mmCIF file of C-alpha atoms in Angstrom:
data_model
loop_
_atom_site.group_PDB
_atom_site.id
_atom_site.type_symbol
_atom_site.label_atom_id
_atom_site.label_comp_id
_atom_site.label_asym_id
_atom_site.label_seq_id
_atom_site.Cartn_x
_atom_site.Cartn_y
_atom_site.Cartn_z
ATOM 1 C CA MET A 21 105.455 147.111 122.164
ATOM 2 C CA ASN A 22 101.408 145.784 121.643
ATOM 3 C CA SER A 23 100.893 144.137 118.234
ATOM 4 C CA LYS A 24 99.190 146.252 115.134
ATOM 5 C CA LEU A 25 96.749 143.788 113.459
ATOM 6 C CA PHE A 26 94.648 145.006 110.622
ATOM 7 C CA ILE A 27 92.494 143.606 109.268
ATOM 8 C CA ILE A 28 91.526 143.673 105.268
ATOM 9 C CA SER A 29 87.296 143.882 104.863
ATOM 10 C CA HIS A 30 86.174 143.699 101.324
ATOM 11 C CA TYR A 31 82.821 145.934 101.880
ATOM 12 C CA ALA A 32 82.596 147.836 105.097
ATOM 13 C CA ALA A 33 79.485 148.260 106.431
ATOM 14 C CA SER A 34 79.570 144.712 107.021
ATOM 15 C CA VAL A 35 82.190 145.600 110.244
ATOM 16 C CA VAL A 36 80.930 145.793 112.713
ATOM 17 C CA ASN A 37 78.526 143.190 112.643
ATOM 18 C CA PHE A 38 80.654 140.166 111.755
ATOM 19 C CA ARG A 39 84.344 141.226 113.701
ATOM 20 C CA GLY A 40 82.398 143.246 116.039
ATOM 21 C CA PRO A 41 83.439 140.807 118.877
ATOM 22 C CA LEU A 42 86.884 140.036 116.961
ATOM 23 C CA ILE A 43 87.866 144.018 117.252
ATOM 24 C CA LYS A 44 86.566 143.929 121.039
ATOM 25 C CA ALA A 45 88.393 140.751 121.718
ATOM 26 C CA LEU A 46 92.074 142.022 120.258
ATOM 27 C CA ARG A 47 91.896 145.550 122.168
ATOM 28 C CA LYS A 48 91.452 143.811 125.478
ATOM 29 C CA GLU A 49 94.241 142.254 124.652
ATOM 30 C CA GLY A 50 96.179 145.708 123.857
ATOM 31 C CA VAL A 51 96.503 144.684 119.980
ATOM 32 C CA GLN A 52 96.819 147.921 117.777
ATOM 33 C CA VAL A 53 93.290 147.084 115.370
ATOM 34 C CA VAL A 54 93.234 149.080 111.513
ATOM 35 C CA VAL A 55 90.407 147.921 109.649
ATOM 36 C CA ILE A 56 91.050 148.368 105.583
ATOM 37 C CA ALA A 57 88.231 148.590 104.093
ATOM 38 C CA PRO A 58 86.172 150.286 100.493
ATOM 39 C CA ASP A 59 83.808 153.148 101.387
ATOM 40 C CA TRP A 60 83.245 154.352 104.156
ATOM 41 C CA GLN A 61 79.871 156.308 105.765
ATOM 42 C CA PRO A 62 80.014 157.441 108.039
ATOM 43 C CA GLN A 63 78.205 156.061 110.776
ATOM 44 C CA MET A 64 80.721 153.294 110.282
ATOM 45 C CA GLU A 65 83.865 154.769 111.266
ATOM 46 C CA THR A 66 82.751 155.746 114.160
ATOM 47 C CA ALA A 67 81.030 152.230 114.914
ATOM 48 C CA VAL A 68 84.544 151.263 114.769
ATOM 49 C CA LEU A 69 86.046 154.315 116.745
ATOM 50 C CA ALA A 70 83.873 153.602 119.461
ATOM 51 C CA LEU A 71 84.866 149.675 118.850
ATOM 52 C CA GLY A 72 88.479 150.663 119.576
ATOM 53 C CA GLY A 73 89.812 150.435 116.396
ATOM 54 C CA LYS A 74 90.896 152.559 113.589
ATOM 55 C CA ILE A 75 89.381 152.741 109.693
ATOM 56 C CA ALA A 76 91.817 153.695 106.983
ATOM 57 C CA ASN A 77 90.446 153.048 102.911
ATOM 58 C CA PHE A 78 91.224 151.427 100.120
ATOM 59 C CA HIS A 79 89.445 151.532 96.570
ATOM 60 C CA MET A 80 87.656 147.781 95.339
ATOM 61 C CA SER A 81 85.537 146.011 92.923
ATOM 62 C CA ARG A 82 84.097 143.847 94.647
ATOM 63 C CA ALA A 83 81.768 142.347 92.263
ATOM 64 C CA GLY A 84 84.908 143.451 89.085
ATOM 65 C CA LEU A 85 86.836 141.203 87.133
ATOM 66 C CA ASN A 86 89.039 144.262 86.176
ATOM 67 C CA PRO A 87 92.934 141.823 86.470
ATOM 68 C CA ILE A 88 94.623 145.807 86.562
ATOM 69 C CA SER A 89 91.837 147.113 88.712
ATOM 70 C CA ASP A 90 92.958 144.269 90.872
ATOM 71 C CA LEU A 91 96.522 144.384 90.328
ATOM 72 C CA SER A 92 95.394 148.572 91.954
ATOM 73 C CA THR A 93 94.466 146.934 94.686
ATOM 74 C CA ALA A 94 96.995 145.155 94.718
ATOM 75 C CA LEU A 95 99.318 148.611 94.977
ATOM 76 C CA GLN A 96 98.074 150.104 97.138
ATOM 77 C CA LEU A 97 97.278 147.732 99.263
ATOM 78 C CA TRP A 98 101.513 146.596 99.442
ATOM 79 C CA ARG A 99 102.065 150.638 100.024
ATOM 80 C CA TYR A 100 100.350 151.267 103.035
ATOM 81 C CA PHE A 101 101.658 147.818 104.618
ATOM 82 C CA LYS A 102 105.181 148.988 103.760
ATOM 83 C CA ALA A 103 104.141 152.708 105.609
ATOM 84 C CA GLU A 104 102.244 151.331 108.786
ATOM 85 C CA LYS A 105 103.961 147.753 109.569
ATOM 86 C CA PRO A 106 101.844 145.537 110.337
ATOM 87 C CA ASP A 107 103.148 142.851 112.721
ATOM 88 C CA ILE A 108 99.912 140.498 111.969
ATOM 89 C CA VAL A 109 97.374 141.049 108.388
ATOM 90 C CA PHE A 110 94.391 139.555 108.355
ATOM 91 C CA THR A 111 92.079 138.974 105.449
ATOM 92 C CA TYR A 112 88.295 137.207 104.607
ATOM 93 C CA ALA A 113 86.985 136.958 101.549
ATOM 94 C CA ALA A 114 87.863 135.820 98.297
ATOM 95 C CA LYS A 115 89.591 138.328 96.661
ATOM 96 C CA THR A 116 91.032 140.174 100.016
ATOM 97 C CA ASN A 117 92.619 136.700 100.314
ATOM 98 C CA VAL A 118 94.077 137.257 96.982
ATOM 99 C CA TRP A 119 95.260 140.560 96.850
ATOM 100 C CA GLY A 120 95.466 141.625 100.957
ATOM 101 C CA VAL A 121 97.474 137.704 101.387
ATOM 102 C CA LEU A 122 99.651 139.281 98.214
ATOM 103 C CA ALA A 123 100.493 142.628 98.872
ATOM 104 C CA ALA A 124 101.654 141.647 103.008
ATOM 105 C CA ALA A 125 103.724 138.832 101.574
ATOM 106 C CA LEU A 126 105.486 141.692 99.766
ATOM 107 C CA ALA A 127 106.248 143.995 102.590
ATOM 108 C CA GLY A 128 107.256 141.682 104.675
ATOM 109 C CA VAL A 129 104.036 141.417 107.442
ATOM 110 C CA ARG A 130 105.344 139.075 109.599
ATOM 111 C CA HIS A 131 102.579 136.982 110.683
ATOM 112 C CA ARG A 132 99.472 136.614 107.043
ATOM 113 C CA VAL A 133 96.005 135.125 107.803
ATOM 114 C CA ALA A 134 93.436 134.525 105.786
ATOM 115 C CA MET A 135 90.321 133.187 106.096
ATOM 116 C CA VAL A 136 87.737 132.098 103.774
ATOM 117 C CA GLU A 137 83.952 131.958 105.127
ATOM 118 C CA GLY A 138 82.270 129.830 102.315
ATOM 119 C CA MET A 139 83.725 129.108 98.640
ATOM 120 C CA GLY A 140 80.975 131.211 97.379
ATOM 121 C CA TYR A 141 79.424 131.657 93.846
ATOM 122 C CA ALA A 142 82.543 129.950 91.712
ATOM 123 C CA PHE A 143 81.906 126.826 94.059
ATOM 124 C CA THR A 144 78.180 126.643 94.836
ATOM 125 C CA GLU A 145 76.674 124.064 92.338
ATOM 126 C CA GLY A 146 72.778 125.077 90.893
ATOM 127 C CA MET A 147 70.156 122.612 89.878
ATOM 128 C CA ASN A 148 72.293 121.400 86.874
ATOM 129 C CA GLY A 149 75.813 121.940 88.370
ATOM 130 C CA ARG A 150 77.916 125.237 87.976
ATOM 131 C CA ASN A 151 77.168 126.493 84.492
ATOM 132 C CA ALA A 152 79.580 127.879 81.996
ATOM 133 C CA LYS A 153 80.621 131.690 84.074
ATOM 134 C CA GLN A 154 81.294 129.366 87.249
ATOM 135 C CA ARG A 155 84.077 127.330 86.538
ATOM 136 C CA LEU A 156 84.874 129.611 84.967
ATOM 137 C CA LEU A 157 85.531 131.896 87.150
ATOM 138 C CA GLY A 158 85.920 128.633 89.881
ATOM 139 C CA MET A 159 89.614 128.600 88.102
ATOM 140 C CA VAL A 160 90.763 131.396 87.892
ATOM 141 C CA LEU A 161 89.726 131.617 92.215
ATOM 142 C CA ALA A 162 91.733 128.182 92.501
ATOM 143 C CA VAL A 163 94.991 129.392 90.607
ATOM 144 C CA LEU A 164 94.976 132.920 92.575
ATOM 145 C CA TYR A 165 93.719 130.702 96.008
ATOM 146 C CA ARG A 166 96.892 128.235 95.146
ATOM 147 C CA VAL A 167 99.515 131.288 94.742
ATOM 148 C CA ALA A 168 98.424 133.232 97.469
ATOM 149 C CA PHE A 169 98.036 131.334 99.907
ATOM 150 C CA LYS A 170 101.670 129.663 99.955
ATOM 151 C CA PHE A 171 101.790 133.422 101.289
ATOM 152 C CA ALA A 172 99.661 132.317 103.910
ATOM 153 C CA HIS A 173 101.336 131.205 107.332
ATOM 154 C CA ARG A 174 97.485 129.932 108.055
ATOM 155 C CA VAL A 175 94.138 129.545 106.767
ATOM 156 C CA VAL A 176 91.473 129.581 108.339
ATOM 157 C CA VAL A 177 87.495 127.724 107.395
ATOM 158 C CA LEU A 178 84.224 127.517 108.634
ATOM 159 C CA ASN A 179 83.736 123.875 108.265
ATOM 160 C CA PRO A 180 84.923 120.913 106.975
ATOM 161 C CA ASP A 181 83.503 120.660 103.470
ATOM 162 C CA ASP A 182 85.798 123.811 102.256
ATOM 163 C CA ALA A 183 88.910 122.484 103.574
ATOM 164 C CA CYS A 184 88.422 119.543 101.750
ATOM 165 C CA ASP A 185 88.510 121.140 98.558
ATOM 166 C CA LEU A 186 89.986 124.274 99.075
ATOM 167 C CA HIS A 187 92.664 121.174 99.418
ATOM 168 C CA ARG A 188 91.823 119.234 96.230
ATOM 169 C CA MET A 189 91.155 122.329 94.356
ATOM 170 C CA CYS A 190 93.588 124.468 95.633
ATOM 171 C CA GLY A 191 96.952 122.426 96.658
ATOM 172 C CA LEU A 192 96.259 123.662 100.473
ATOM 173 C CA PRO A 193 98.221 122.089 102.821
ATOM 174 C CA LEU A 194 96.113 120.527 105.286
ATOM 175 C CA ARG A 195 99.456 122.021 108.312
ATOM 176 C CA LYS A 196 97.939 125.391 107.581
ATOM 177 C CA THR A 197 94.140 124.346 107.418
ATOM 178 C CA PHE A 198 92.717 125.382 111.321
ATOM 179 C CA LEU A 199 88.886 124.712 110.902
ATOM 180 C CA LEU A 200 86.754 127.895 113.035
ATOM 181 C CA GLY A 201 83.098 126.130 112.737
ATOM 182 C CA GLY A 202 81.874 129.801 112.393
ATOM 183 C CA ILE A 203 82.502 132.963 113.303
ATOM 184 C CA GLY A 204 80.209 133.103 116.844
ATOM 185 C CA VAL A 205 77.561 135.523 117.345
ATOM 186 C CA PRO A 206 77.700 137.621 121.415
ATOM 187 C CA LEU A 207 74.396 135.123 123.015
ATOM 188 C CA GLU A 208 73.991 138.084 125.373
ATOM 189 C CA ASP A 209 72.802 140.583 121.862
ATOM 190 C CA TRP A 210 70.880 137.814 120.595
ATOM 191 C CA PRO A 211 68.609 136.281 124.326
ATOM 192 C CA ILE A 212 66.308 133.701 123.849
ATOM 193 C CA GLN A 213 62.196 135.361 123.135
ATOM 194 C CA ALA A 214 59.432 133.804 123.985
ATOM 195 C CA PHE A 215 58.331 131.275 121.166
ATOM 196 C CA HIS A 216 55.180 132.635 118.631
ATOM 197 C CA THR A 217 53.059 130.452 116.383
ATOM 198 C CA GLU A 218 50.363 132.824 116.363
ATOM 199 C CA PRO A 219 50.169 133.216 113.229
ATOM 200 C CA LEU A 220 52.718 130.121 112.564
ATOM 201 C CA THR A 221 55.707 132.039 110.510
ATOM 202 C CA PHE A 222 58.257 131.020 108.783
ATOM 203 C CA THR A 223 61.373 132.939 108.224
ATOM 204 C CA LEU A 224 64.298 133.194 105.090
ATOM 205 C CA ILE A 225 67.157 135.972 105.838
ATOM 206 C CA ALA A 226 69.522 135.942 102.724
ATOM 207 C CA ARG A 227 71.141 138.374 100.077
ATOM 208 C CA LEU A 228 68.880 138.416 96.663
ATOM 209 C CA LEU A 229 71.224 135.255 95.244
ATOM 210 C CA ARG A 230 69.792 132.063 93.548
ATOM 211 C CA GLU A 231 72.389 129.956 95.603
ATOM 212 C CA LYS A 232 70.267 130.999 98.735
ATOM 213 C CA GLY A 233 67.535 128.645 98.276
ATOM 214 C CA ILE A 234 65.353 131.866 96.978
ATOM 215 C CA LEU A 235 63.387 130.128 94.672
ATOM 216 C CA GLU A 236 62.609 126.984 96.332
ATOM 217 C CA TYR A 237 61.369 129.110 99.643
ATOM 218 C CA LEU A 238 58.816 130.483 97.204
ATOM 219 C CA GLN A 239 57.318 128.048 95.507
ATOM 220 C CA ALA A 240 57.555 125.736 99.600
ATOM 221 C CA ALA A 241 55.447 128.291 100.548
ATOM 222 C CA ARG A 242 52.707 128.867 98.105
ATOM 223 C CA LEU A 243 52.590 124.803 98.798
ATOM 224 C CA VAL A 244 51.565 125.372 102.543
ATOM 225 C CA LYS A 245 50.077 128.295 101.873
ATOM 226 C CA ALA A 246 47.048 126.128 99.514
ATOM 227 C CA GLN A 247 46.919 124.346 102.515
ATOM 228 C CA HIS A 248 46.794 126.756 105.643
ATOM 229 C CA PRO A 249 46.515 129.736 103.860
ATOM 230 C CA LYS A 250 46.693 131.989 107.862
ATOM 231 C CA VAL A 251 50.819 130.898 107.712
ATOM 232 C CA ARG A 252 53.107 133.814 107.301
ATOM 233 C CA PHE A 253 56.467 134.422 105.541
ATOM 234 C CA CYS A 254 58.417 136.188 105.432
ATOM 235 C CA LEU A 255 61.928 137.194 103.398
ATOM 236 C CA LEU A 256 64.607 139.587 104.522
ATOM 237 C CA GLY A 257 67.707 140.806 102.636
ATOM 238 C CA GLY A 258 68.450 143.277 100.093
ATOM 239 C CA LEU A 259 69.349 143.236 96.050
ATOM 240 C CA ASP A 260 72.815 142.049 95.707
ATOM 241 C CA ASP A 261 75.346 142.644 92.429
ATOM 242 C CA ASN A 262 76.918 139.441 92.653
ATOM 243 C CA PRO A 263 76.535 137.037 89.464
ATOM 244 C CA GLY A 264 74.014 135.101 91.083
ATOM 245 C CA ALA A 265 70.922 137.719 91.490
ATOM 246 C CA ILE A 266 67.609 137.249 91.555
ATOM 247 C CA CYS A 267 65.907 140.591 90.427
ATOM 248 C CA GLN A 268 62.900 141.444 92.207
ATOM 249 C CA ALA A 269 61.545 140.527 88.752
ATOM 250 C CA ASP A 270 61.453 136.403 89.640
ATOM 251 C CA ILE A 271 59.401 136.501 93.816
ATOM 252 C CA GLN A 272 56.413 139.373 92.273
ATOM 253 C CA PRO A 273 54.685 136.306 91.692
ATOM 254 C CA TRP A 274 54.989 135.768 95.089
ATOM 255 C CA LEU A 275 54.835 139.135 96.304
ATOM 256 C CA ASN A 276 52.029 140.261 94.516
ATOM 257 C CA ASP A 277 49.739 137.596 95.857
ATOM 258 C CA GLY A 278 50.117 137.501 99.099
ATOM 259 C CA THR A 279 52.564 134.747 99.330
ATOM 260 C CA VAL A 280 55.475 135.731 101.239
ATOM 261 C CA GLU A 281 55.663 139.797 102.841
ATOM 262 C CA TRP A 282 59.318 141.499 101.438
ATOM 263 C CA PRO A 283 60.082 144.218 103.304
ATOM 264 C CA GLY A 284 64.628 144.410 102.018
ATOM 265 C CA GLN A 285 67.189 145.013 103.659
ATOM 266 C CA VAL A 286 66.026 145.593 107.785
ATOM 267 C CA ASN A 287 67.201 145.410 110.889
ATOM 268 C CA VAL A 288 66.380 141.775 111.929
ATOM 269 C CA LYS A 289 65.672 140.849 115.327
ATOM 270 C CA PRO A 290 62.507 141.449 115.805
ATOM 271 C CA TRP A 291 61.766 140.288 112.723
ATOM 272 C CA LEU A 292 62.959 137.186 115.032
ATOM 273 C CA ALA A 293 61.293 138.058 117.880
ATOM 274 C CA LYS A 294 57.817 137.594 115.902
ATOM 275 C CA THR A 295 59.421 134.464 113.599
ATOM 276 C CA SER A 296 58.417 130.355 114.665
ATOM 277 C CA VAL A 297 60.992 128.740 112.350
ATOM 278 C CA TYR A 298 63.667 129.779 110.332
ATOM 279 C CA VAL A 299 64.070 128.208 107.580
ATOM 280 C CA LEU A 300 67.595 128.346 105.199
ATOM 281 C CA PRO A 301 67.336 125.909 101.812
ATOM 282 C CA SER A 302 70.971 127.261 101.155
ATOM 283 C CA TYR A 303 73.068 125.975 97.906
ATOM 284 C CA ARG A 304 76.446 125.999 99.961
ATOM 285 C CA GLU A 305 77.659 128.301 103.026
ATOM 286 C CA GLY A 306 80.159 128.814 105.482
ATOM 287 C CA VAL A 307 78.735 128.353 108.185
ATOM 288 C CA PRO A 308 75.885 130.944 108.168
ATOM 289 C CA ARG A 309 76.019 133.942 110.434
ATOM 290 C CA SER A 310 71.956 134.165 110.300
ATOM 291 C CA THR A 311 71.243 130.531 111.640
ATOM 292 C CA GLN A 312 73.235 131.274 114.442
ATOM 293 C CA GLU A 313 71.436 134.832 114.752
ATOM 294 C CA ALA A 314 67.882 132.671 114.871
ATOM 295 C CA MET A 315 69.609 129.774 117.188
ATOM 296 C CA ALA A 316 70.515 131.819 119.976
ATOM 297 C CA MET A 317 67.070 132.933 119.951
ATOM 298 C CA GLY A 318 65.402 130.042 119.962
ATOM 299 C CA ARG A 319 63.882 129.464 117.107
ATOM 300 C CA PRO A 320 64.287 126.414 115.189
ATOM 301 C CA VAL A 321 65.833 125.710 111.884
ATOM 302 C CA ILE A 322 65.192 123.969 107.923
ATOM 303 C CA THR A 323 67.839 124.148 106.053
ATOM 304 C CA THR A 324 69.646 121.770 103.269
ATOM 305 C CA ASP A 325 71.785 119.129 103.951
ATOM 306 C CA VAL A 326 75.393 120.678 102.092
ATOM 307 C CA PRO A 327 78.583 122.212 103.462
ATOM 308 C CA GLY A 328 77.797 124.897 105.831
ATOM 309 C CA CYS A 329 74.416 124.127 106.756
ATOM 310 C CA ARG A 330 74.524 120.294 108.272
ATOM 311 C CA GLU A 331 76.299 122.305 111.050
ATOM 312 C CA THR A 332 73.631 123.998 112.939
ATOM 313 C CA VAL A 333 71.483 121.447 112.939
ATOM 314 C CA VAL A 334 70.705 117.869 114.589
ATOM 315 C CA ASP A 335 68.334 116.903 112.906
ATOM 316 C CA GLY A 336 65.093 116.000 114.671
ATOM 317 C CA VAL A 337 66.009 117.743 117.582
ATOM 318 C CA ASN A 338 66.440 121.320 116.756
ATOM 319 C CA GLY A 339 64.351 121.194 113.520
ATOM 320 C CA TYR A 340 64.665 119.955 110.191
ATOM 321 C CA ILE A 341 67.674 118.618 107.316
ATOM 322 C CA VAL A 342 66.465 118.739 104.218
ATOM 323 C CA PRO A 343 67.548 117.375 100.850
ATOM 324 C CA PRO A 344 69.135 120.659 98.453
ATOM 325 C CA ARG A 345 66.303 122.663 95.790
ATOM 326 C CA ASP A 346 64.024 120.049 96.573
ATOM 327 C CA VAL A 347 60.676 122.537 96.895
ATOM 328 C CA SER A 348 58.984 118.895 97.709
ATOM 329 C CA ALA A 349 60.932 117.788 101.191
ATOM 330 C CA LEU A 350 61.261 121.854 101.998
ATOM 331 C CA ALA A 351 57.238 122.125 102.186
ATOM 332 C CA PHE A 352 57.004 118.811 104.041
ATOM 333 C CA ALA A 353 59.864 120.278 106.595
ATOM 334 C CA MET A 354 57.187 123.445 106.988
ATOM 335 C CA LEU A 355 54.362 121.008 107.423
ATOM 336 C CA ARG A 356 55.509 119.594 110.472
ATOM 337 C CA PHE A 357 55.525 122.107 112.305
ATOM 338 C CA VAL A 358 52.078 123.988 110.901
ATOM 339 C CA GLN A 359 51.153 119.925 111.739
ATOM 340 C CA ASN A 360 52.443 119.916 114.940
ATOM 341 C CA PRO A 361 53.304 123.622 116.697
ATOM 342 C CA GLU A 362 54.198 122.667 119.789
ATOM 343 C CA LEU A 363 57.899 121.614 117.681
ATOM 344 C CA VAL A 364 58.515 125.266 118.124
ATOM 345 C CA SER A 365 59.068 125.033 121.578
ATOM 346 C CA THR A 366 61.022 122.498 122.207
ATOM 347 C CA MET A 367 63.390 122.630 119.618
ATOM 348 C CA GLY A 368 64.083 125.959 119.723
ATOM 349 C CA THR A 369 65.015 125.814 123.174
ATOM 350 C CA GLU A 370 67.209 123.398 121.469
ATOM 351 C CA SER A 371 68.028 125.803 119.308
ATOM 352 C CA ARG A 372 69.073 128.556 122.033
ATOM 353 C CA ARG A 373 71.541 125.388 123.885
ATOM 354 C CA LEU A 374 72.595 124.207 120.426
ATOM 355 C CA ALA A 375 74.397 128.153 120.070
ATOM 356 C CA GLU A 376 75.943 128.418 123.214
ATOM 357 C CA GLU A 377 77.681 125.089 123.106
ATOM 358 C CA ARG A 378 78.787 125.698 119.210
ATOM 359 C CA PHE A 379 78.337 129.915 118.786
ATOM 360 C CA ASP A 380 79.700 132.044 121.158
ATOM 361 C CA VAL A 381 81.371 134.409 119.677
ATOM 362 C CA ARG A 382 83.676 134.707 123.077
ATOM 363 C CA ILE A 383 84.821 131.067 122.834
ATOM 364 C CA ILE A 384 85.387 131.905 119.067
ATOM 365 C CA ASN A 385 87.386 135.277 118.850
ATOM 366 C CA GLN A 386 89.993 132.902 121.558
ATOM 367 C CA LYS A 387 90.227 130.153 119.213
ATOM 368 C CA LEU A 388 90.919 132.928 116.479
ATOM 369 C CA MET A 389 93.346 134.663 117.870
ATOM 370 C CA LYS A 390 95.838 132.654 118.915
ATOM 371 C CA ILE A 391 95.033 131.611 115.339
ATOM 372 C CA LEU A 392 96.940 135.338 114.780
ATOM 373 C CA ASN A 393 98.273 134.718 117.369
ATOM 374 C CA VAL A 394 97.448 137.010 119.536
ATOM 375 C CA VAL A 395 97.391 134.889 123.043
ATOM 376 C CA ALA A 396 98.808 132.315 123.318
ATOM 377 C CA GLU A 397 97.684 128.708 123.011
ATOM 378 C CA ASN A 398 96.675 128.000 126.794
ATOM 379 C CA GLU A 399 95.613 131.108 127.435
ATOM 380 C CA THR A 400 92.375 132.503 127.687
ATOM 381 C CA SER A 401 90.956 135.485 128.529
ATOM 382 C CA PHE A 402 87.385 136.251 129.506
#
């Protein structure tokens, strides 16, 4: 009998983009896939069904801190697992990692895998370290992870810093920890594009969170634009309800004076096609998907020397690595491209090469399916 695998997501809208290739690969192996997530919309359901998966709904507050609501979420999942009897449960994101793993253990699911795609708001330091709210959330999450991961058979991380921090703060045994190195992108869907230098255009794609380095990007853009007014800066991404979110008023001065264009949450492919250099001055990541997409399309990258980001750039080869929260260093890296536009093509070519080496989703999903016990260790199916 074919295995039945449940993917537990915190956000239905992200499932196809982030888990679509995995669902497709699992179905190719004959695995029955059910995606459980809150707030399905008809077009999302249709997309998952088209991949060969099934969907189920549950209620969860993504940003809420109400323990009664969270326990209700766990109870819903436990009931569903008891009724449907999956062989494997795969969770990702903080809340689903905690409550999904615990519910699966109580329901007797035989193989339980959690994936930590970054340490998130609670563990990301700002200019003055972590504030009181972050420290409190971090303490609570560390305790919950410590409990939940005792019942996980395997915990997947994307970068080695996260593995070390989970071991140090949550007692996660290294024998349970598996380093994936990024979730990857389908390279055929993100083909290399003609290099773009007229006008020279910098782009940042991110939810509007302080920890993404949004304000540093805007400040550096203003410094560069003061010297080179024809250079274009784009910011793609929507407002968010995360505790670390910034609001439109925070970026309005840069919109008012024309420093940056902000179309909101859009299809990023046509914007990346018109981008010269991709910029992500984040404070911490898992391994950022947006950078992987930009690299696949042949875009040089400026990013920060922090966990997750440093895994995407070989400094001086496919871009530049700068210190986090350093506006001057970020502006200087941007100016290197302005003053030497030929770097757009030479470094962009290297980005594509590195994307093929490190971020091919077919190779990464083979590793992940072995961790999930779907394919044998010595088996390759593409």
